[in-house]
CSV table of C-alpha atoms in Angstrom, one decimal:
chain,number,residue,atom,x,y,z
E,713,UNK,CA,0.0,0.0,0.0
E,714,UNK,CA,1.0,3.6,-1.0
E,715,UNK,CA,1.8,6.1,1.8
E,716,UNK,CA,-0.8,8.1,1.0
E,717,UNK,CA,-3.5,4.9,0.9
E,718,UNK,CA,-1.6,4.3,4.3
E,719,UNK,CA,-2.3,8.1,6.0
E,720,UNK,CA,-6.1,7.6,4.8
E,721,UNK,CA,-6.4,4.2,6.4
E,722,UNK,CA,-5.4,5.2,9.8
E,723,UNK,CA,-7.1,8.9,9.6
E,724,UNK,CA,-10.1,6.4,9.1
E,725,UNK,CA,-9.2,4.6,12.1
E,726,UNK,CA,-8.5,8.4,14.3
E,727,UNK,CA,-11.7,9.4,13.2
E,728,UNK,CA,-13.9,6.8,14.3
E,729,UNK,CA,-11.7,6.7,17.3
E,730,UNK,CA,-10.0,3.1,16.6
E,731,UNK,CA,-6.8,4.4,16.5
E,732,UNK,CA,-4.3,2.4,18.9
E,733,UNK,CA,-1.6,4.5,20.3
E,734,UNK,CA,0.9,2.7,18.1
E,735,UNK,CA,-1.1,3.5,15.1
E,736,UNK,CA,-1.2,7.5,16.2
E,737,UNK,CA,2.6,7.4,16.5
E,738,UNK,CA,2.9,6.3,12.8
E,739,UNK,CA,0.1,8.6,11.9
E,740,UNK,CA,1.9,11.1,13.0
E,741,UNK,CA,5.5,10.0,11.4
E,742,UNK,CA,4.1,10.0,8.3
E,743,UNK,CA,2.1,13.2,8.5
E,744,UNK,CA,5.4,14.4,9.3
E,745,UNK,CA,7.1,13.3,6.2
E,746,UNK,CA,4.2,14.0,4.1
E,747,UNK,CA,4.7,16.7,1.5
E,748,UNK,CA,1.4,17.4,0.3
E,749,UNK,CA,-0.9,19.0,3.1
E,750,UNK,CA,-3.6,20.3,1.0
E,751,UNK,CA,-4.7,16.6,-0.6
E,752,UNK,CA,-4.0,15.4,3.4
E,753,UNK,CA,-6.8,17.7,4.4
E,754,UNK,CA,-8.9,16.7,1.4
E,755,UNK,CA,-8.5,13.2,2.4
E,756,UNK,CA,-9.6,14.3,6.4
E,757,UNK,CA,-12.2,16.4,4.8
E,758,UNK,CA,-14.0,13.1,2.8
E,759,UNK,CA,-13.2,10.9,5.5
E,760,UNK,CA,-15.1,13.2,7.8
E,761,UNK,CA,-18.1,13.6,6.0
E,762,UNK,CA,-18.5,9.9,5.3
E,763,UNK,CA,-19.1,9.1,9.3
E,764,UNK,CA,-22.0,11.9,8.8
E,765,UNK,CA,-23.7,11.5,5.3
E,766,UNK,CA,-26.0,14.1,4.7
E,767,UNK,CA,-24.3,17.3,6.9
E,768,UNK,CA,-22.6,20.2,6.1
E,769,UNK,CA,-19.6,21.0,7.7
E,770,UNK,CA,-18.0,24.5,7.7
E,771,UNK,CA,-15.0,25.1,7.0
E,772,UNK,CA,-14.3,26.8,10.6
E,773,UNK,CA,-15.3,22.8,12.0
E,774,UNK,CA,-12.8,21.0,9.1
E,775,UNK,CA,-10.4,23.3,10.6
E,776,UNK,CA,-11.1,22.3,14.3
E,777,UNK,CA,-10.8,18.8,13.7
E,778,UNK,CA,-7.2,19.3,12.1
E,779,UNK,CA,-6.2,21.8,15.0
E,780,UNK,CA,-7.5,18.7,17.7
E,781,UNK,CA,-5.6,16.4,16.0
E,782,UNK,CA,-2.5,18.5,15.8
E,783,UNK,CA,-2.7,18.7,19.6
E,784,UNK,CA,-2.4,15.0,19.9
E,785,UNK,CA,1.0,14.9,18.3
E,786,UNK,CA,4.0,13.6,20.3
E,787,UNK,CA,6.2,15.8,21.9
E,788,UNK,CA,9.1,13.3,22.2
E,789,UNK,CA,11.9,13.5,19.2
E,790,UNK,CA,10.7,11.6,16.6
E,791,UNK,CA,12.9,8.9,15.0
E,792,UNK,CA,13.9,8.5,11.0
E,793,UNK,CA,12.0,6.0,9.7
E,794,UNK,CA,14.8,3.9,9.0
E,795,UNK,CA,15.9,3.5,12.3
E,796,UNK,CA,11.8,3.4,13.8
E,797,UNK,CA,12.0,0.0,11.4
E,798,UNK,CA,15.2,-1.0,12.7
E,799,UNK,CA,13.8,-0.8,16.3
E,800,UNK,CA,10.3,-2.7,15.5
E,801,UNK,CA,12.7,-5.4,13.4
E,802,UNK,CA,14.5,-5.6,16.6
E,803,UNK,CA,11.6,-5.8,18.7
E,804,UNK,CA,9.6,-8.5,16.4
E,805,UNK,CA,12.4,-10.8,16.2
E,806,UNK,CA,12.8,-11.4,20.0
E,807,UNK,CA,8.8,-11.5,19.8
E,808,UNK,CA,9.6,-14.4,17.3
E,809,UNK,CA,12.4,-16.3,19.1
E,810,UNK,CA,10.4,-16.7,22.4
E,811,UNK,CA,8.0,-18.9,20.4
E,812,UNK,CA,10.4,-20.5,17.5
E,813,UNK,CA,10.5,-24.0,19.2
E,814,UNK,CA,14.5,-23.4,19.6
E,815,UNK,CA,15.8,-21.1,22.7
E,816,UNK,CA,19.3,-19.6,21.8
E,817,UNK,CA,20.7,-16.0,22.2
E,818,UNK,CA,20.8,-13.2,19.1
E,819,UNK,CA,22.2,-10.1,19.1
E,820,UNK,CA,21.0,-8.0,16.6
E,821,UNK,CA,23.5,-4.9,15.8
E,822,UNK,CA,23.0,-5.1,11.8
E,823,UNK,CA,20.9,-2.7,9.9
E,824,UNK,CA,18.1,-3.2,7.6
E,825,UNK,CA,20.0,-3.6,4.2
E,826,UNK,CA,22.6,-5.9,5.9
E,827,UNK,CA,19.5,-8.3,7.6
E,828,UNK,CA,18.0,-7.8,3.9
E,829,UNK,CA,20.7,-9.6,2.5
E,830,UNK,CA,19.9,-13.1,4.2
E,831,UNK,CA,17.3,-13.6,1.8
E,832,UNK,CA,18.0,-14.5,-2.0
E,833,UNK,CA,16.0,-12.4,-4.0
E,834,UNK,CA,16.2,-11.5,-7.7
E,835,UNK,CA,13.8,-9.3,-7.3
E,836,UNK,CA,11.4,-6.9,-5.4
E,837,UNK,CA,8.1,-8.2,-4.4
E,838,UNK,CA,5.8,-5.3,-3.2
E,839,UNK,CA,3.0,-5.0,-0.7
E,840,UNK,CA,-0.9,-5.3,-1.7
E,841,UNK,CA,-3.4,-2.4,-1.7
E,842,UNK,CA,-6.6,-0.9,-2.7
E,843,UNK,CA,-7.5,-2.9,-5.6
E,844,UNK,CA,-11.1,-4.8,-6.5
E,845,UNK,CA,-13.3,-5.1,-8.9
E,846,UNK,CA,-17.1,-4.4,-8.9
E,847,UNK,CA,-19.8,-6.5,-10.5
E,848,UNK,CA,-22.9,-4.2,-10.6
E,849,UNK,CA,-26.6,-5.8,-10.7
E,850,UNK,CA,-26.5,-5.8,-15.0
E,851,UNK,CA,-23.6,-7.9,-14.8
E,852,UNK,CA,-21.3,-4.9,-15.9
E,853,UNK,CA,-17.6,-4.8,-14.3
E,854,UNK,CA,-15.9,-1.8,-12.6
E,855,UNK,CA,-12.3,-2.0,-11.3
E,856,UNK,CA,-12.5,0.1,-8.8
E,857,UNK,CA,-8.4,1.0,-8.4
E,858,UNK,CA,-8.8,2.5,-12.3
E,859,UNK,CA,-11.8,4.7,-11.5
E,860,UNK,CA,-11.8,8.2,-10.3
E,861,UNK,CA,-13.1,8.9,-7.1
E,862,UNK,CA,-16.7,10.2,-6.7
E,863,UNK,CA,-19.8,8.4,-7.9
E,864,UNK,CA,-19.4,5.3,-9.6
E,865,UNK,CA,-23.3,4.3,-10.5
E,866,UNK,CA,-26.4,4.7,-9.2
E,867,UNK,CA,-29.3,1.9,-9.0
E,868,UNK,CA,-32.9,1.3,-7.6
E,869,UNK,CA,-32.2,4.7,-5.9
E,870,UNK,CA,-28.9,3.9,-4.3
E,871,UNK,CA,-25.9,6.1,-5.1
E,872,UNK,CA,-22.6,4.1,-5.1
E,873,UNK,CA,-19.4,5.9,-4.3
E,874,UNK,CA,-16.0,5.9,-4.4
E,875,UNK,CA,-13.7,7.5,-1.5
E,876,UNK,CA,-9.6,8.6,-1.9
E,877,UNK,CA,-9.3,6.4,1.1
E,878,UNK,CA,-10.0,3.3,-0.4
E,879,UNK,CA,-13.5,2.8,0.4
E,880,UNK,CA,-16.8,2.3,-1.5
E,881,UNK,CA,-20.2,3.6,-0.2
E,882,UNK,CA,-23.9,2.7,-0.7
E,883,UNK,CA,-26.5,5.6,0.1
E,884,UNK,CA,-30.4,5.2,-0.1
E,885,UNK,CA,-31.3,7.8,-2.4
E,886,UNK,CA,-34.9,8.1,-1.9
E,887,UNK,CA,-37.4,6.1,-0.3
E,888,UNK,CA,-39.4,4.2,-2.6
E,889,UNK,CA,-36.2,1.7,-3.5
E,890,UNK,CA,-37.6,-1.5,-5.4
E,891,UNK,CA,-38.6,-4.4,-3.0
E,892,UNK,CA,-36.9,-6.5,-5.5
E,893,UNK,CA,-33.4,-7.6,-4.2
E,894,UNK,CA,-30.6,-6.5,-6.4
E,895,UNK,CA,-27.2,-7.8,-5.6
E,896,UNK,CA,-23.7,-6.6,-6.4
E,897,UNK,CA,-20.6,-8.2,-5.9
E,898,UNK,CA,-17.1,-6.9,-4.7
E,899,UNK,CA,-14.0,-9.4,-5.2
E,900,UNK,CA,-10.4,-8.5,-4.3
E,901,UNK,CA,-7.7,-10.1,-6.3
E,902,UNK,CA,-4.6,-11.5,-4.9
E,903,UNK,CA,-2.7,-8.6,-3.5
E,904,UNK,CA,-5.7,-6.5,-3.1
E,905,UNK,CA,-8.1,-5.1,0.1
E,906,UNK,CA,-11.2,-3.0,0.4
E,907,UNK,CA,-14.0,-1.2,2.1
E,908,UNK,CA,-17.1,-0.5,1.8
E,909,UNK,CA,-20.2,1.0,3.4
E,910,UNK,CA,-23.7,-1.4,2.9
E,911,UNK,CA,-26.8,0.5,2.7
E,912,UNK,CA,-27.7,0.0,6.5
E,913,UNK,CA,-24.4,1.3,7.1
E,914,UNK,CA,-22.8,-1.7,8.4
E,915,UNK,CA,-18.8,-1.7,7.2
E,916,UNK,CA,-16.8,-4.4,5.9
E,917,UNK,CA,-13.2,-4.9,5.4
E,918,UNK,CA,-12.6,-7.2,3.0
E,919,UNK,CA,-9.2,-9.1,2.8
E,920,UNK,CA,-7.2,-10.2,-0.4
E,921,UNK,CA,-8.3,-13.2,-2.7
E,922,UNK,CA,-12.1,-12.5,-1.0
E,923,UNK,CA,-15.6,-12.0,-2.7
E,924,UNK,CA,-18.8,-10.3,-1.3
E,925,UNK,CA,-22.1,-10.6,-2.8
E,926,UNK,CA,-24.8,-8.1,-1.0
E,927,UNK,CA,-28.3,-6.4,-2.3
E,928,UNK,CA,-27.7,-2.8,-3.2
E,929,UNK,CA,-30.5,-2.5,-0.1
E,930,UNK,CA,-31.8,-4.9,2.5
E,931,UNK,CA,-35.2,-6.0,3.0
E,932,UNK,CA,-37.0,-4.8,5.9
E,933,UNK,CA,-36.9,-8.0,7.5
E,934,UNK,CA,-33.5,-9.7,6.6
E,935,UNK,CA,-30.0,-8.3,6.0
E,936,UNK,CA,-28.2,-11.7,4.3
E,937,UNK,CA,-24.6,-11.8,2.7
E,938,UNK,CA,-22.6,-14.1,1.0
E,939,UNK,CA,-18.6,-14.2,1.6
E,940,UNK,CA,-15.8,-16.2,0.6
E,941,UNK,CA,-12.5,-15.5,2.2
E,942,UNK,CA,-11.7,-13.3,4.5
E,943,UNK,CA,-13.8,-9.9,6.4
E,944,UNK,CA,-14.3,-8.1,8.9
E,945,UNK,CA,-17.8,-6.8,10.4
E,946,UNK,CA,-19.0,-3.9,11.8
E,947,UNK,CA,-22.6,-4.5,11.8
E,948,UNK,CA,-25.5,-1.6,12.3
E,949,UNK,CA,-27.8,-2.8,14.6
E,950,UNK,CA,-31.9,-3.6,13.7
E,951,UNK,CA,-33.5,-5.7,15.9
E,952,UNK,CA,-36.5,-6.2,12.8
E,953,UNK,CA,-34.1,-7.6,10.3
E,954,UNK,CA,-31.4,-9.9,11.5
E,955,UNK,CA,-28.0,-9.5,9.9
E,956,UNK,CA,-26.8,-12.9,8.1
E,957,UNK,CA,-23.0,-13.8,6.5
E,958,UNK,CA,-23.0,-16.9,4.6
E,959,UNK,CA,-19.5,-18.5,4.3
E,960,UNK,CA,-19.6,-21.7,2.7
E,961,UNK,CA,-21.2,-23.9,4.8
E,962,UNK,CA,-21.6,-21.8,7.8
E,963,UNK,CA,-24.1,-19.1,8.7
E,964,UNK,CA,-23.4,-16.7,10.9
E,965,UNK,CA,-26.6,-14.6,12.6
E,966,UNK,CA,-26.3,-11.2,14.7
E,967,UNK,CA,-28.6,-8.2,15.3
E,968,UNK,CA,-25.4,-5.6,15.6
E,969,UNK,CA,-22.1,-6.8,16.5
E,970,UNK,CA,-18.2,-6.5,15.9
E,971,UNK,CA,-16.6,-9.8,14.0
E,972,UNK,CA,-14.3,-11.1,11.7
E,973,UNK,CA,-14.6,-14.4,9.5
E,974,UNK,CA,-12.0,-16.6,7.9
E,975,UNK,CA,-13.1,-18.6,5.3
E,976,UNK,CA,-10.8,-19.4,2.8
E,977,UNK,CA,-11.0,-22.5,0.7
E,978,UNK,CA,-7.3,-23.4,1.2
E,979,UNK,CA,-7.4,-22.7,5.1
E,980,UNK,CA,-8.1,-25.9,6.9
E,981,UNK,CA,-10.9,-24.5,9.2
E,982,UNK,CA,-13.5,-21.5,8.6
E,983,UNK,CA,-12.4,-19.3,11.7
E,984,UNK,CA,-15.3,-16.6,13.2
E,985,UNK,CA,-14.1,-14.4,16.0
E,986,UNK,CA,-16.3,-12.2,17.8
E,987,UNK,CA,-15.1,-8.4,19.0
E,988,UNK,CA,-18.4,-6.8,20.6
E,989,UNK,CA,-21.6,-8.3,20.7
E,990,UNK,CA,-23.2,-11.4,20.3
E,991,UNK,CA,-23.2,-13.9,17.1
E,992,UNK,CA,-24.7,-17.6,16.5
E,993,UNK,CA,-23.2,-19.5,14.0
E,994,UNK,CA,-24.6,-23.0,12.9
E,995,UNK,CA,-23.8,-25.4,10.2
E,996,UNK,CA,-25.7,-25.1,7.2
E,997,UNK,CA,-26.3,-28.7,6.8
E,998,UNK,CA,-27.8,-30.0,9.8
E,999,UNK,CA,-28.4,-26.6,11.8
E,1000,UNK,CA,-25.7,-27.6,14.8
E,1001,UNK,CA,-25.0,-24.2,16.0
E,1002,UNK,CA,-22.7,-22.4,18.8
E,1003,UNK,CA,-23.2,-19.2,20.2
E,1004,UNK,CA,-19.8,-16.6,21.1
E,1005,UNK,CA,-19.1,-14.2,23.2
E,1006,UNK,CA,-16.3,-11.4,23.0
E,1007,UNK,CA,-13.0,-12.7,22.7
E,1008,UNK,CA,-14.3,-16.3,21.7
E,1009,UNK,CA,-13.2,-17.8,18.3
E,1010,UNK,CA,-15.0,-20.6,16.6
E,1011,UNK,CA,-13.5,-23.4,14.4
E,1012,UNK,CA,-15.8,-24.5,12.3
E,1013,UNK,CA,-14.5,-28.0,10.4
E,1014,UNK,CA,-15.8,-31.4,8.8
E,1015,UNK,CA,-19.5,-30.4,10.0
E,1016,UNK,CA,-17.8,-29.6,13.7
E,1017,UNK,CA,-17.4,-26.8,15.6
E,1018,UNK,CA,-14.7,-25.8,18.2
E,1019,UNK,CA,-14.7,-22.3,20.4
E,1020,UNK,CA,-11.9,-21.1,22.0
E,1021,UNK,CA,-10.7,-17.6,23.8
E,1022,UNK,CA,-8.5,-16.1,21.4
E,1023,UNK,CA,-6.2,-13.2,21.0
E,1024,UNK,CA,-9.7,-10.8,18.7
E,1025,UNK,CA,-6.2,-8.3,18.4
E,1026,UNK,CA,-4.3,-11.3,15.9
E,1027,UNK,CA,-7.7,-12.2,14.9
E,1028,UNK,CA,-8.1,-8.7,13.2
E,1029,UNK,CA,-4.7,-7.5,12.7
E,1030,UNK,CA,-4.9,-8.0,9.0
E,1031,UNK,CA,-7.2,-5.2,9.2
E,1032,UNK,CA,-5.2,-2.6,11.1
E,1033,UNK,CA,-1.7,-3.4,9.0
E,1034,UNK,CA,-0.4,-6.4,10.1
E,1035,UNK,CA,0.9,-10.2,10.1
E,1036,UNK,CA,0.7,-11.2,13.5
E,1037,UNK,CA,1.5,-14.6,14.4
E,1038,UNK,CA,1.0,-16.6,18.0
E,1039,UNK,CA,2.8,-20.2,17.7
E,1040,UNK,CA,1.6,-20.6,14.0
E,1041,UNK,CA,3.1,-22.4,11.7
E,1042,UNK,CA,5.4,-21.5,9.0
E,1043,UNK,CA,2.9,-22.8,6.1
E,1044,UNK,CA,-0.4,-20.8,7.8
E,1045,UNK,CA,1.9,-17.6,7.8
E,1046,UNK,CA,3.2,-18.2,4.0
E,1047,UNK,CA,-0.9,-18.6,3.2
E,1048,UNK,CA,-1.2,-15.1,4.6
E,1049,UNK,CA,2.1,-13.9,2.6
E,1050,UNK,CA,1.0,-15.8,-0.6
E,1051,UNK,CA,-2.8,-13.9,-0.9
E,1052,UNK,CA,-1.5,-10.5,-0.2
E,1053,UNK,CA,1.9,-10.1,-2.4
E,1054,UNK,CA,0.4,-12.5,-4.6
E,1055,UNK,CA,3.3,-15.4,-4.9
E,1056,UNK,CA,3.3,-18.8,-5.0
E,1057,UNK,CA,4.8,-20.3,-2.2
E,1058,UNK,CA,7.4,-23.7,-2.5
E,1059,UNK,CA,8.4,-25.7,0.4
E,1060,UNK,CA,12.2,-27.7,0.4
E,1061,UNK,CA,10.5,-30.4,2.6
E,1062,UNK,CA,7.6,-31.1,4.8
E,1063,UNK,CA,9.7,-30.4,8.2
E,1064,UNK,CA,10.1,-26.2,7.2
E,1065,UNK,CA,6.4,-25.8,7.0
E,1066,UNK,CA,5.8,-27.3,10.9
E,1067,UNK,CA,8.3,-24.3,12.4
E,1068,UNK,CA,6.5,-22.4,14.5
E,1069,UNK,CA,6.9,-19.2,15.2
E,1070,UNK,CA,5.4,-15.6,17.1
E,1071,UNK,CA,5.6,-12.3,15.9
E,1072,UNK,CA,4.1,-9.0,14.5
E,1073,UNK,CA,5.2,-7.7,11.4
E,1074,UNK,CA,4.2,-4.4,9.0
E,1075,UNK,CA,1.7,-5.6,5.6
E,1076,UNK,CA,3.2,-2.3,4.4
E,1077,UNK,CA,7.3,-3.6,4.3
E,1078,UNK,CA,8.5,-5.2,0.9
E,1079,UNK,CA,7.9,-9.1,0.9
E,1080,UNK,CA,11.7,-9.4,1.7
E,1081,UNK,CA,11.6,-7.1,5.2
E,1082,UNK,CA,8.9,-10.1,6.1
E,1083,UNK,CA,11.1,-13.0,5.2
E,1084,UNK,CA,14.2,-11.6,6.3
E,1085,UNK,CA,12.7,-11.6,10.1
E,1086,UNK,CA,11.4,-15.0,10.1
E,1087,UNK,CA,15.0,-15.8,8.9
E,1088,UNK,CA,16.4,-14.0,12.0
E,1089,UNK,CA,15.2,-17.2,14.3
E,1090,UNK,CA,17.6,-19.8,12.3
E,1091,UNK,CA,15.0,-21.6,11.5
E,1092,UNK,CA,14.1,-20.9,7.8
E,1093,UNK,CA,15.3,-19.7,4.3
E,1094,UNK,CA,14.0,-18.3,1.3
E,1095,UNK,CA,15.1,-18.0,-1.8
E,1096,UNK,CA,12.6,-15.9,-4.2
E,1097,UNK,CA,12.5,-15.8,-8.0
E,1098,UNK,CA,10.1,-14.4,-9.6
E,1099,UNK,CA,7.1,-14.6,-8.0
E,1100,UNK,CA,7.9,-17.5,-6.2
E,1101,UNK,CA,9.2,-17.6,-2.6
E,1102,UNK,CA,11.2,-21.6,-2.1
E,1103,UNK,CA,10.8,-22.1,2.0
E,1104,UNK,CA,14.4,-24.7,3.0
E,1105,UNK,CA,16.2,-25.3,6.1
């Protein structure tokens, strides 16, 4: 993701006052580095009026939000982004070695281009961003990443819109909307993310290599969604009309609630973890169902499910910019790295992919950053070509 995709994602976060203290320090680093101030307040400025559809804001309140933010800024010296990564490298890789399955000491006195230089890489492999495409109700394709921002189509009296931030929104226009469902479809290609704002208002993040398929606007008794892959939920509440995510062969029920679902076709279980709120998920099949509460995570496999307290922080962190790991396993990490630089991923033998490992990384590093730290436990090598990444002893 482009800085400036980056600066919109967490102003989103500041706004709507999910912003973690870590994520204001790097808000603020790269506000301090940024060069162009007026599209910076443009972005603020649409961000803004998104959490408020429908209101006018004067310019003396655009300018009271900035000066509040201002205000929050650290006073400490801030550090050059070179040496901030050096120091969270640093930090990540005795994160990593607690959990690695081998207990030995490293010290790490190199810099980034020296660690860099473990890997074998012919060349670059870039982080994912903003990217999906758009199947409107007539069957007609947008990709959204080629469009300009503003509105994108309207239909059955719903305006859909694009944001600078990365973020597509659905707005009743009138009233007297058809009580014919219509449906749209977002997918995210390898390498890709998204947003997006359903007519109730409920958001979605929605991972790489994952599909959505809503109406353009609920019925007044029943909100029901179909997902494959990966998203995360913040659902509106309505106590009339039930809100529904279908994920193959799981259905997950809530009235208004915080969650995240993980159901890709190549992970072994299809994973719901609940933030805030209340959920029942059942199997589709014979209607065995579990009910979570915060901070509990289903496993839903071979017509079974499992619920555990989890971590909701490593559940999400996809979400908020990261890879973070707790005793996984070298091939569920590569899964993760596979979807979002979009590489296929090699194994030397079936004893790399059962290292284990713990960590939190950046999405927004080069693929190579990312490798090169799970290198620093001794444990693993890659050697990338192409678009392939070769995991070895």
């Amino acid at each position: 993701m482009h800085k400036q995709e980056r600066i919109s994602f967490l102003l989103d976060r500041y706004i709507h006052n999910t912003c973690s203290a870590k994520e204001l320090h790097e808000l603020f680093q790269l506000l301090e580095d940024q060069d162009n101030n007026e599209l910076l307040q443009q972005d603020l400025r649409e961000l803004w009026q998104n959490t408020s559809p429908g209101q006018h804001h004067t310019d003396a309140q655009w300018d009271q939000l900035y000066e509040s933010m201002m205000k929050k800024r650290p006073k400490e010296s801030k550090l050059s982004s070179k040496k901030r990564f050096t120091i969270l490298t640093a930090a990540a890789s005795l994160l990593l070695l607690l959990f690695a399955g081998t207990f030995f000491y490293y010290q790490q006195k190199s810099n980034l281009n020296t660690i860099a230089q473990h890997t074998t890489i012919d060349n670059e492999l870039t982080p994912g961003g903003n990217k999906a495409i758009l199947t409107l109700s007539n069957g007609t394709k947008v990709t959204l990443d080629e469009v300009l921002n503003g509105k994108v189509s309207g239909q059955a009296g719903v305006q859909i819109t694009k944001t600078a931030s990365g973020q597509l929104i659905y707005r009743i226009q009138n009233s007297s909307v058809s009580s014919k469902l219509s449906f749209n479809t977002i997918e995210t290609p390898r390498g890709g993310q998204y947003q997006l704002i359903l007519s109730d208002g409920t958001k979605v993040w929605l991972n790489a290599n994952s599909s959505l398929k809503y109406p353009i606007s609920f019925s007044k008794t029943e909100r029901s969604i179909e997902l494959k892959g990966e998203a995360y939920f913040e659902v509106t509440k309505n106590k009339k009309a039930p809100f529904k995510v279908i994920s193959n062969n799981q259905e997950l029920e809530v009235l208004g609630t915080h969650f995240n679902i993980n159901g890709y076709e190549d992970e072994p279980d299809i994973k719901t973890t609940l933030i805030e709120g209340a959920v029942k998920v059942s199997d589709r099949s014979n209607r065995a169902h579990v009910m979570l509460k915060p901070g509990e995570q289903s496993s839903f496999h071979a017509n079974k499910f499992e619920v555990n307290s989890v971590d909701t922080e490593s559940a999400v962190a996809w979400k908020n910019g990261y890879f973070t790991f707790d005793k996984s396993t070298l091939e569920s990490i590569m899964r993760q790295v596979s979807r979002w630089y979009d590489v296929e991923v090699n194994y030397q033998d079936k004893t790399v992919k059962e290292q284990v490992f713990s960590g939190n990384i950046s999405r927004f590093e080069n693929a190579s950053q990312v490798l090169s730290i799970l290198e620093l436990t001794g444990l693993v090598h890659f050697k990338v070509e192409g678009r392939r990444i070769t995991a070895m002893l």
